[in-house]
CSV table of C-alpha atoms and ligand atoms in Angstrom, one decimal:
chain,number,residue,atom,x,y,z
A,1,MET,CA,-130.1,-137.8,72.6
A,2,LYS,CA,-131.2,-134.5,74.4
A,3,GLY,CA,-131.5,-132.3,71.2
A,4,LYS,CA,-129.6,-134.8,68.8
A,5,ARG,CA,-130.9,-133.9,65.4
A,6,ILE,CA,-132.7,-137.0,63.4
A,7,LEU,CA,-133.2,-137.1,60.1
A,8,LEU,CA,-135.9,-139.6,59.6
A,9,GLY,CA,-136.6,-140.9,55.9
A,10,ILE,CA,-139.7,-142.7,55.7
A,11,THR,CA,-140.4,-145.3,52.8
A,12,GLY,CA,-143.4,-147.2,51.7
A,13,GLY,CA,-144.2,-150.4,52.9
A,14,ILE,CA,-146.3,-152.0,55.8
A,15,ALA,CA,-143.9,-151.4,58.3
A,16,ALA,CA,-144.1,-147.8,58.0
A,17,TYR,CA,-146.9,-147.8,60.8
A,18,LYS,CA,-144.6,-148.3,63.6
A,19,ILE,CA,-142.6,-145.4,62.7
A,20,ALA,CA,-145.1,-143.5,64.9
A,21,PHE,CA,-144.2,-145.6,67.8
A,22,LEU,CA,-140.5,-144.9,67.4
A,23,ILE,CA,-141.1,-141.4,66.5
A,24,ARG,CA,-142.8,-141.2,70.1
A,25,LEU,CA,-139.7,-142.9,71.9
A,26,LEU,CA,-137.3,-140.6,70.3
A,27,LYS,CA,-139.2,-137.4,71.4
A,28,LYS,CA,-139.6,-138.8,75.0
A,29,LYS,CA,-135.8,-138.7,74.8
A,30,GLU,CA,-135.8,-135.5,73.7
A,31,ALA,CA,-134.4,-135.7,70.0
A,32,ASP,CA,-135.2,-133.3,67.5
A,33,VAL,CA,-136.9,-135.3,65.0
A,34,LYS,CA,-137.8,-134.0,61.3
A,35,CYS,CA,-139.0,-136.5,58.5
A,36,ILE,CA,-139.0,-137.1,54.9
A,37,MET,CA,-141.4,-139.4,53.2
A,38,THR,CA,-141.7,-140.7,50.0
A,39,PRO,CA,-144.7,-140.6,47.9
A,40,ALA,CA,-145.6,-144.3,48.4
A,41,SER,CA,-145.0,-144.4,52.4
A,42,CYS,CA,-147.8,-141.7,52.5
A,43,ASP,CA,-150.1,-144.5,51.5
A,44,PHE,CA,-148.9,-146.5,54.5
A,45,ILE,CA,-149.5,-143.7,57.4
A,46,SER,CA,-150.5,-140.1,57.2
A,47,PRO,CA,-148.1,-136.9,57.1
A,48,LEU,CA,-150.5,-135.6,59.7
A,49,THR,CA,-149.6,-138.4,62.4
A,50,ILE,CA,-146.3,-137.9,61.4
A,51,ALA,CA,-146.4,-134.4,61.4
A,52,THR,CA,-148.0,-134.3,64.5
A,53,LEU,CA,-145.8,-136.7,66.7
A,54,SER,CA,-142.6,-135.0,65.6
A,55,GLU,CA,-143.7,-131.5,66.0
A,56,ASN,CA,-142.0,-130.2,62.8
A,57,PRO,CA,-143.4,-129.8,59.1
A,58,VAL,CA,-142.6,-133.6,56.9
A,59,TYR,CA,-141.2,-133.0,53.9
A,60,ILE,CA,-142.5,-135.2,50.8
A,61,ASP,CA,-141.9,-132.9,47.5
A,62,PHE,CA,-139.4,-130.9,45.8
A,63,TRP,CA,-141.6,-128.1,45.9
A,64,ASN,CA,-144.7,-126.8,48.3
A,65,GLN,CA,-147.3,-126.5,46.0
A,66,LYS,CA,-149.3,-124.4,48.0
A,67,ASP,CA,-146.8,-121.5,47.7
A,68,GLY,CA,-143.9,-122.6,44.9
A,69,THR,CA,-141.4,-123.0,47.2
A,70,TRP,CA,-138.8,-125.5,46.7
A,71,THR,CA,-137.5,-127.6,49.7
A,72,ASN,CA,-133.9,-128.0,49.7
A,73,HIS,CA,-132.5,-131.4,49.9
A,74,VAL,CA,-129.3,-129.8,50.3
A,75,ASP,CA,-130.3,-128.1,53.5
A,76,LEU,CA,-131.6,-131.1,54.8
A,77,GLY,CA,-128.9,-133.2,53.9
A,78,MET,CA,-126.5,-131.1,56.2
A,79,TRP,CA,-129.3,-131.1,59.0
A,80,PRO,CA,-128.7,-133.4,61.1
A,81,ASP,CA,-126.9,-135.5,63.3
A,82,VAL,CA,-127.7,-139.0,62.0
A,83,PHE,CA,-130.1,-139.5,58.8
A,84,LEU,CA,-132.3,-142.9,59.9
A,85,ILE,CA,-133.7,-144.6,57.0
A,86,ALA,CA,-136.8,-146.6,58.1
A,87,PRO,CA,-138.6,-148.6,56.9
A,88,LEU,CA,-136.1,-148.9,53.9
A,89,THR,CA,-138.0,-151.1,51.4
A,90,ALA,CA,-136.5,-153.3,48.8
A,91,ASN,CA,-137.1,-150.1,46.1
A,92,THR,CA,-135.4,-147.6,47.7
A,93,LEU,CA,-132.5,-149.8,48.7
A,94,ALA,CA,-131.8,-150.4,45.0
A,95,LYS,CA,-132.3,-147.1,44.2
A,96,LEU,CA,-129.8,-145.4,47.3
A,97,ILE,CA,-126.9,-148.1,45.8
A,98,HIS,CA,-127.2,-146.3,41.8
A,99,GLY,CA,-127.6,-142.9,43.4
A,100,GLN,CA,-130.9,-142.6,42.1
A,101,SER,CA,-132.7,-139.4,43.1
A,102,ASP,CA,-136.0,-139.5,42.1
A,103,ASN,CA,-137.6,-137.9,45.5
A,104,LEU,CA,-136.9,-136.0,48.1
A,105,LEU,CA,-135.6,-138.7,50.1
A,106,THR,CA,-133.0,-140.3,47.7
A,107,ALA,CA,-131.8,-137.0,46.9
A,108,THR,CA,-131.3,-136.0,50.0
A,109,PHE,CA,-129.4,-139.2,50.8
A,110,LEU,CA,-126.9,-138.1,48.3
A,111,SER,CA,-126.4,-134.8,49.8
A,112,ALA,CA,-126.2,-135.6,53.4
A,113,LYS,CA,-123.3,-135.1,55.4
A,114,SER,CA,-124.4,-136.7,58.3
A,115,PRO,CA,-124.0,-140.6,58.9
A,116,VAL,CA,-127.0,-142.5,57.9
A,117,ILE,CA,-128.2,-146.0,59.2
A,118,VAL,CA,-130.9,-147.8,57.8
A,119,ALA,CA,-133.4,-150.8,59.1
A,120,PRO,CA,-134.9,-152.3,55.7
A,121,ALA,CA,-138.2,-154.5,56.2
A,122,MET,CA,-139.6,-156.6,53.5
A,123,ASP,CA,-141.5,-159.9,53.3
A,124,LEU,CA,-139.0,-162.8,53.3
A,125,ASP,CA,-138.6,-163.6,49.8
A,126,MET,CA,-137.2,-160.4,48.8
A,127,TYR,CA,-134.7,-160.2,51.7
A,128,ILE,CA,-133.1,-163.2,51.1
A,129,HIS,CA,-133.4,-162.4,47.4
A,130,PRO,CA,-129.2,-162.6,46.1
A,131,ALA,CA,-130.0,-158.5,44.6
A,132,THR,CA,-131.1,-157.9,48.0
A,133,LYS,CA,-128.7,-159.3,49.6
A,134,ARG,CA,-125.7,-157.7,47.0
A,135,ASN,CA,-127.6,-154.4,47.7
A,136,LEU,CA,-127.6,-154.7,51.1
A,137,ALA,CA,-123.3,-155.4,51.2
A,138,GLN,CA,-123.1,-152.6,48.8
A,139,LEU,CA,-125.0,-150.2,50.9
A,140,GLU,CA,-122.8,-151.3,53.8
A,141,LEU,CA,-119.2,-150.6,51.8
A,142,ASP,CA,-120.5,-147.5,51.1
A,143,GLY,CA,-120.3,-146.5,54.3
A,144,VAL,CA,-124.1,-146.8,55.8
A,145,GLN,CA,-125.0,-148.6,59.1
A,146,ILE,CA,-127.8,-151.3,58.8
A,147,ILE,CA,-130.0,-152.3,61.2
A,148,PRO,CA,-130.7,-156.2,60.2
A,149,ALA,CA,-134.3,-156.8,59.9
A,150,GLU,CA,-135.7,-159.1,62.7
A,151,SER,CA,-137.4,-162.2,62.4
A,152,GLY,CA,-141.1,-162.8,63.2
A,153,GLU,CA,-144.5,-163.1,61.1
A,154,LEU,CA,-144.5,-160.7,58.1
A,155,ALA,CA,-147.6,-158.9,56.7
A,156,SER,CA,-148.3,-161.8,53.7
A,157,GLY,CA,-148.5,-164.2,56.2
A,158,LEU,CA,-145.3,-165.8,56.1
A,159,VAL,CA,-142.9,-166.3,58.8
A,160,GLY,CA,-139.7,-165.4,58.5
A,161,GLN,CA,-136.8,-162.5,58.8
A,162,GLY,CA,-138.0,-159.3,57.4
A,163,ARG,CA,-140.1,-157.4,59.6
A,164,LEU,CA,-138.5,-153.8,60.8
A,165,ALA,CA,-136.8,-153.8,63.9
A,166,GLU,CA,-138.6,-152.9,66.6
A,167,PRO,CA,-138.4,-149.4,67.2
A,168,GLU,CA,-137.0,-150.1,70.7
A,169,ASN,CA,-134.2,-152.0,69.2
A,170,ILE,CA,-133.7,-148.8,66.4
A,171,VAL,CA,-133.7,-146.6,69.9
A,172,ALA,CA,-130.4,-148.9,71.4
A,173,VAL,CA,-128.5,-149.0,68.2
A,174,LEU,CA,-129.1,-144.9,67.8
A,175,GLU,CA,-127.9,-144.4,71.6
A,176,GLU,CA,-124.9,-146.8,70.8
A,177,PHE,CA,-124.2,-144.5,67.8
A,178,PHE,CA,-124.9,-141.5,69.8
A,179,ALA,CA,-122.1,-143.1,72.2
A,180,LYS,CA,-120.0,-143.3,70.0
A,181,SER,CA,-119.8,-140.6,68.1
A,182,ASN,CA,-119.0,-138.8,71.1
A,183,ALA,CA,-115.8,-140.9,71.4
A,184,PHE,CA,-113.4,-138.1,70.8
A,185,GLN,CA,-115.5,-135.1,72.4
A,186,GLY,CA,-112.8,-132.7,73.7
A,187,GLN,CA,-109.8,-134.9,72.5
A,188,LYS,CA,-107.4,-132.5,69.9
A,189,VAL,CA,-106.2,-134.8,66.6
A,190,LEU,CA,-103.4,-133.9,64.4
A,191,ILE,CA,-103.5,-135.2,61.0
A,192,THR,CA,-101.0,-134.8,58.2
A,193,ALA,CA,-102.4,-135.7,55.0
A,194,GLY,CA,-101.5,-135.3,51.2
A,195,PRO,CA,-97.7,-135.3,49.3
A,196,THR,CA,-95.3,-132.5,49.7
A,197,TYR,CA,-93.6,-130.6,46.9
A,198,GLU,CA,-90.1,-130.0,47.1
A,199,ARG,CA,-88.9,-127.4,45.3
A,200,ILE,CA,-86.1,-127.3,42.5
A,201,ASP,CA,-87.2,-124.0,41.0
A,202,PRO,CA,-90.1,-121.3,40.6
A,203,VAL,CA,-91.8,-124.1,38.1
A,204,ARG,CA,-90.8,-127.4,38.7
A,205,PHE,CA,-90.6,-129.6,42.5
A,206,ILE,CA,-89.8,-133.6,43.9
A,207,GLY,CA,-93.5,-134.7,44.9
A,208,ASN,CA,-95.4,-138.3,44.5
A,209,HIS,CA,-98.8,-139.5,43.8
A,210,SER,CA,-100.6,-139.1,47.0
A,211,SER,CA,-103.8,-137.6,46.5
A,212,GLY,CA,-104.5,-136.6,50.7
A,213,LYS,CA,-108.1,-139.2,50.1
A,214,MET,CA,-106.8,-140.8,53.2
A,215,GLY,CA,-105.9,-138.7,55.7
A,216,PHE,CA,-109.2,-136.7,54.6
A,217,GLU,CA,-111.1,-139.4,55.4
A,218,ILE,CA,-109.6,-140.2,58.8
A,219,ALA,CA,-110.4,-136.2,59.1
A,220,LYS,CA,-113.6,-136.6,58.7
A,221,VAL,CA,-114.3,-139.9,60.9
A,222,PHE,CA,-112.3,-138.1,63.8
A,223,LEU,CA,-114.6,-134.9,63.4
A,224,SER,CA,-117.4,-137.0,63.4
A,225,GLN,CA,-116.9,-138.3,66.8
A,226,GLY,CA,-116.5,-135.3,68.4
A,227,ALA,CA,-113.0,-134.4,68.0
A,228,GLU,CA,-111.6,-131.4,67.4
A,229,VAL,CA,-109.0,-132.0,63.9
A,230,THR,CA,-105.8,-130.1,63.3
A,231,LEU,CA,-105.2,-131.1,59.5
A,232,ILE,CA,-101.9,-130.2,58.2
A,233,SER,CA,-102.5,-131.3,54.3
A,234,GLY,CA,-99.7,-130.7,51.0
A,235,PRO,CA,-101.0,-130.2,47.9
A,236,THR,CA,-104.2,-132.0,46.9
A,237,LYS,CA,-107.7,-131.6,45.7
A,238,GLU,CA,-109.5,-132.6,48.6
A,239,LYS,CA,-112.0,-130.1,50.5
A,240,LEU,CA,-113.1,-130.3,53.7
A,241,THR,CA,-114.9,-127.6,56.1
A,242,HIS,CA,-116.1,-128.0,59.7
A,243,LYS,CA,-116.8,-125.8,62.9
A,244,ASN,CA,-114.3,-128.8,64.8
A,245,LEU,CA,-111.0,-128.5,61.8
A,246,ILE,CA,-108.4,-126.4,62.0
A,247,LEU,CA,-106.8,-126.6,57.9
A,248,HIS,CA,-103.0,-126.1,57.5
A,249,SER,CA,-102.2,-126.0,53.8
A,250,ILE,CA,-98.5,-126.4,53.2
A,251,GLN,CA,-96.1,-127.4,50.4
A,252,THR,CA,-93.0,-128.7,51.7
A,253,ALA,CA,-91.9,-130.9,54.4
A,254,GLU,CA,-90.3,-128.1,56.5
A,255,GLU,CA,-93.2,-126.1,56.2
A,256,MET,CA,-95.4,-129.3,57.8
A,257,LEU,CA,-92.5,-130.2,60.2
A,258,ALA,CA,-92.9,-126.2,61.1
A,259,GLU,CA,-96.6,-126.7,61.7
A,260,VAL,CA,-96.5,-130.2,63.6
A,261,GLN,CA,-93.9,-128.7,65.8
A,262,SER,CA,-96.5,-125.2,66.8
A,263,CYS,CA,-99.2,-127.7,68.5
A,264,TRP,CA,-98.0,-131.2,68.4
A,265,LYS,CA,-97.8,-130.6,72.3
A,266,THR,CA,-101.4,-129.6,72.8
A,267,MET,CA,-102.5,-132.8,71.0
A,268,ASN,CA,-104.1,-136.1,72.1
A,269,VAL,CA,-103.6,-138.0,69.2
A,270,GLY,CA,-101.5,-137.9,66.0
A,271,VAL,CA,-102.0,-139.7,62.7
A,272,PHE,CA,-99.4,-139.0,60.3
A,273,ALA,CA,-100.7,-140.6,56.6
A,274,ALA,CA,-98.9,-137.6,54.9
A,275,ALA,CA,-96.5,-139.0,52.2
A,276,VAL,CA,-93.6,-136.8,52.9
A,277,ALA,CA,-90.3,-136.3,50.4
A,278,ASP,CA,-87.7,-138.1,52.5
A,279,TYR,CA,-85.0,-136.0,50.1
A,280,ARG,CA,-85.3,-131.7,48.9
A,281,PRO,CA,-83.0,-129.9,46.3
A,282,GLU,CA,-80.1,-128.8,47.9
A,283,SER,CA,-80.3,-125.5,47.0
A,284,PRO,CA,-83.5,-124.6,44.7
A,285,GLU,CA,-82.8,-122.1,42.2
A,286,VAL,CA,-84.4,-118.6,42.3
A,287,GLN,CA,-84.8,-118.5,37.7
A,288,LYS,CA,-86.4,-121.6,36.1
A,289,ILE,CA,-83.6,-123.7,35.2
A,290,LYS,CA,-82.6,-123.8,31.1
A,291,LYS,CA,-82.0,-127.3,29.6
A,292,ASN,CA,-78.9,-126.2,28.1
A,293,GLU,CA,-76.9,-129.4,28.9
A,294,GLU,CA,-77.3,-132.8,28.3
A,295,ARG,CA,-77.1,-134.1,31.9
A,296,MET,CA,-77.8,-132.1,34.9
A,297,THR,CA,-77.2,-133.4,38.7
A,298,ILE,CA,-79.6,-131.8,41.3
A,299,ASN,CA,-78.1,-132.4,45.2
A,300,LEU,CA,-80.7,-133.6,47.3
A,301,VAL,CA,-80.4,-133.2,51.1
A,302,LYS,CA,-82.5,-135.0,53.9
A,303,ASN,CA,-85.5,-134.0,55.1
A,304,PRO,CA,-86.5,-133.9,58.6
A,305,ASP,CA,-88.6,-137.1,59.4
A,306,ILE,CA,-91.7,-135.1,60.8
A,307,LEU,CA,-93.5,-138.2,62.4
A,308,ALA,CA,-89.8,-139.4,64.2
A,309,TRP,CA,-90.0,-136.0,65.8
A,310,ALA,CA,-93.3,-136.2,67.1
A,311,GLY,CA,-92.4,-139.7,68.2
A,312,ALA,CA,-89.3,-138.6,70.3
A,313,ASN,CA,-91.4,-135.8,71.7
A,314,LYS,CA,-94.9,-137.7,72.8
A,315,THR,CA,-95.9,-138.0,76.5
A,316,GLU,CA,-97.2,-141.0,77.5
A,317,ASN,CA,-100.9,-139.6,77.5
A,318,GLN,CA,-100.2,-138.7,73.8
A,319,LYS,CA,-101.5,-141.6,71.3
A,320,LEU,CA,-99.4,-141.7,68.2
A,321,VAL,CA,-100.1,-143.3,64.3
A,322,GLY,CA,-98.2,-143.5,61.3
A,323,PHE,CA,-98.3,-145.2,58.2
A,324,ALA,CA,-95.5,-147.1,55.9
A,325,LEU,CA,-96.2,-147.1,51.9
A,326,GLU,CA,-94.3,-150.0,50.7
A,327,THR,CA,-93.8,-151.6,47.2
A,328,ASN,CA,-92.5,-154.6,49.1
A,329,ASP,CA,-91.6,-156.6,52.3
A,330,ALA,CA,-94.3,-154.6,53.8
A,331,GLU,CA,-94.5,-156.2,57.3
A,332,LYS,CA,-90.9,-156.1,57.8
A,333,HIS,CA,-90.6,-152.3,57.1
A,334,GLY,CA,-93.8,-151.2,59.1
A,335,PHE,CA,-92.2,-153.4,62.0
A,336,ASP,CA,-89.6,-151.7,61.8
A,337,LYS,CA,-90.7,-148.2,61.3
A,338,LEU,CA,-93.3,-148.6,64.1
A,339,LYS,CA,-90.2,-149.4,66.8
A,340,ARG,CA,-88.0,-146.7,65.2
A,341,LYS,CA,-90.4,-143.7,65.5
A,342,ASN,CA,-92.1,-144.8,69.0
A,343,LEU,CA,-95.5,-145.5,67.6
A,344,ASP,CA,-98.7,-146.8,68.7
A,345,PHE,CA,-99.4,-148.7,65.9
A,346,ILE,CA,-98.6,-148.2,62.2
A,347,VAL,CA,-100.8,-148.8,59.2
A,348,VAL,CA,-99.4,-150.6,56.2
A,349,ASN,CA,-100.4,-150.3,53.2
A,350,THR,CA,-98.7,-151.7,49.8
A,351,LEU,CA,-98.6,-151.1,46.2
A,352,GLU,CA,-98.4,-154.9,45.5
A,353,ASP,CA,-102.1,-154.7,46.6
A,354,LYS,CA,-104.2,-153.8,43.6
A,355,GLY,CA,-106.7,-151.1,44.5
A,356,ALA,CA,-104.2,-149.7,47.8
A,357,GLY,CA,-102.4,-146.8,48.1
A,358,PHE,CA,-101.8,-143.5,46.3
A,359,GLY,CA,-105.0,-142.0,44.8
A,360,VAL,CA,-107.5,-144.4,44.7
A,361,ASP,CA,-110.8,-144.4,46.6
A,362,THR,CA,-109.7,-147.7,48.2
A,363,ASN,CA,-107.2,-149.1,50.1
A,364,ARG,CA,-105.9,-152.7,52.1
A,365,ILE,CA,-104.2,-152.1,54.9
A,366,LYS,CA,-102.2,-154.2,58.3
A,367,ILE,CA,-102.3,-152.7,61.5
A,368,ILE,CA,-99.4,-153.9,63.3
A,369,ASP,CA,-99.3,-152.5,67.3
A,370,LYS,CA,-96.6,-151.5,69.7
A,371,SER,CA,-97.6,-155.5,71.5
A,372,ASN,CA,-96.4,-156.5,67.9
A,373,LYS,CA,-99.9,-157.6,67.3
A,374,LEU,CA,-100.8,-158.1,63.5
A,375,ILE,CA,-104.2,-157.8,61.7
A,376,SER,CA,-105.2,-157.5,58.2
A,377,PHE,CA,-108.1,-155.7,56.9
A,378,GLU,CA,-109.9,-156.0,53.4
A,379,LEU,CA,-109.9,-154.1,50.2
A,380,LYS,CA,-112.3,-151.1,51.2
A,381,PRO,CA,-113.3,-147.6,50.5
A,382,LYS,CA,-111.2,-145.1,52.1
A,383,HIS,CA,-113.7,-143.7,54.6
A,384,GLN,CA,-114.8,-147.2,55.8
A,385,VAL,CA,-110.4,-147.5,56.0
A,386,ALA,CA,-110.8,-144.5,58.4
A,387,LEU,CA,-113.1,-146.0,60.3
A,388,ASP,CA,-111.3,-149.6,61.2
A,389,ILE,CA,-108.2,-146.8,61.7
A,390,VAL,CA,-110.3,-144.7,64.3
A,391,ASN,CA,-112.3,-147.6,66.1
A,392,TYR,CA,-108.7,-149.6,66.5
A,393,LEU,CA,-106.9,-146.8,68.1
A,394,LYS,CA,-110.3,-146.2,70.4
A,395,GLU,CA,-110.7,-150.2,71.2
A,396,ASN,CA,-107.0,-151.4,71.6
A,397,ILE,CA,-104.5,-148.2,72.4
A,398,GLU,CA,-104.9,-147.2,76.3
A,399,SER,CA,-104.3,-143.9,77.2
B,1,PMT,O1,-103.2,-139.5,49.7
B,1,PMT,P1,-103.8,-140.8,49.1
B,1,PMT,O2,-103.9,-141.1,47.5
B,1,PMT,O3,-105.1,-141.4,49.9
B,1,PMT,O4,-102.6,-142.3,49.4
B,1,PMT,C1,-103.0,-142.4,51.1
B,1,PMT,C2,-101.4,-142.8,51.3
B,1,PMT,C3,-100.6,-144.2,50.5
B,1,PMT,C4,-100.4,-141.5,51.3
B,1,PMT,C5,-101.4,-143.1,52.7
B,1,PMT,O5,-102.0,-144.5,52.9
B,1,PMT,C6,-99.8,-143.7,53.1
B,1,PMT,O6,-99.2,-144.7,53.2
B,1,PMT,N1,-98.8,-142.7,53.8
B,1,PMT,C7,-97.4,-142.6,54.3
B,1,PMT,C8,-97.1,-142.3,52.7
B,1,PMT,C9,-95.1,-142.9,53.3
B,1,PMT,O7,-94.5,-141.8,52.7
B,1,PMT,O8,-95.1,-143.5,54.0
B,1,PMT,P2,-93.4,-144.0,54.5
B,1,PMT,O9,-93.2,-145.4,54.4
B,1,PMT,O10,-92.6,-142.9,53.8
B,1,PMT,O11,-93.7,-142.9,56.1
B,1,PMT,C10,-93.9,-143.6,57.2
B,1,PMT,C11,-94.1,-142.2,57.9
B,1,PMT,O12,-93.3,-141.2,58.2
B,1,PMT,C12,-95.3,-141.7,57.6
B,1,PMT,O13,-96.6,-141.6,58.8
B,1,PMT,C13,-95.3,-140.6,56.6
B,1,PMT,O14,-96.0,-139.6,57.3
B,1,PMT,C14,-93.8,-140.1,57.8
B,1,PMT,N2,-93.0,-139.0,57.1
B,1,PMT,C15,-91.9,-140.0,56.5
B,1,PMT,C16,-91.1,-139.2,55.9
B,1,PMT,C17,-91.1,-138.3,56.9
B,1,PMT,N3,-89.8,-137.1,56.2
B,1,PMT,N4,-91.6,-137.6,57.6
B,1,PMT,C18,-92.6,-137.9,58.0
B,1,PMT,O15,-93.4,-137.8,59.1
């Protein structure tokens, strides 16, 4: 864990005393630890103890009352490789799922750019209450990793699940997290995203409803796992900056093809999530077309199939993933595209599923791989879907 930046959020529960041991373990492993404490947590463990062990100032308030300076939660959220909240009380859990930002810790959670891991701790009845279960399930859906509470004797005298995971076990989870987060270190990944716009005249185009969200979420997951990502995107409102990201914005399928062709042979992985227009106007008009006629015809010619080109020019060491957006017979069409475009696996989504496909923040996918294995996933936020896709690639596709 040498040099890994861990932002540790401490909330107000009796288990806060164990955090002193956790910080000792993290420091022994040469992690860089900064801590945010909620005001309530200061009743359970002293900020002086936390500052001394972490060898860093402790952040508690938005304002430093001594010199009137502001503690920038946005900068804090940008700093870490992982944001760990331990112990996580039922109260802070409820705030996190509702996006409340009434203290520095909850505000930083909303600003955090890094993955977040939480270790809840509370009394037995609180832990098994339907509200807590519901809140933990929602937090997980929001992309937060949960280290379940452990069973044993609780501060109340009750015995059951609710104890903060032992510091050694939290460290083990973090070590696994960092091992995974380096999984694509040194790997180059090409991603296509968004729609293409095919010009009819200077003011009109043929396009589609792709927002780019799916492709951008996939890029984020690869970046978080150490990859160098080249993202070629059609017009989108999505924004992404990262030191390991090269972003090419294009309009048309031909422009996308040119970008793909210029870099594909240097790539280890390609994931093609763009919704490329299959046809383009044969001769786009130079001037705006006037509405003089009752009918008009636009001659269309076929666009190049960019994914099929990458599949035809794929070496044994390259992995290639395509998408299939269908409206009927999704699996059948998926199988066909998998073979025809020489893919390692294809991600099938269909507009028959509510909440899946274009524009929305969720998706429901099936993966069909080259050994014809088919795996179905539930409807999930696109970030989680992206994680499923990247994990499948990591765990099932040999290079
Ligand atoms: O962008 P969002 O709003 O988040 O929506 C996500 C999505 C629905 C666009 C995405 O999940 C998706 O399904 N992307 C592929 C859409 C599509 O055009 O599928 P297709 O079945 O027409 O194409 C099959 C595959 O070939 C795709 O990987 C596509 O990128 C690729 N293709 C298609 C045509 C072409 N000329 N060149 C290509 O590279």
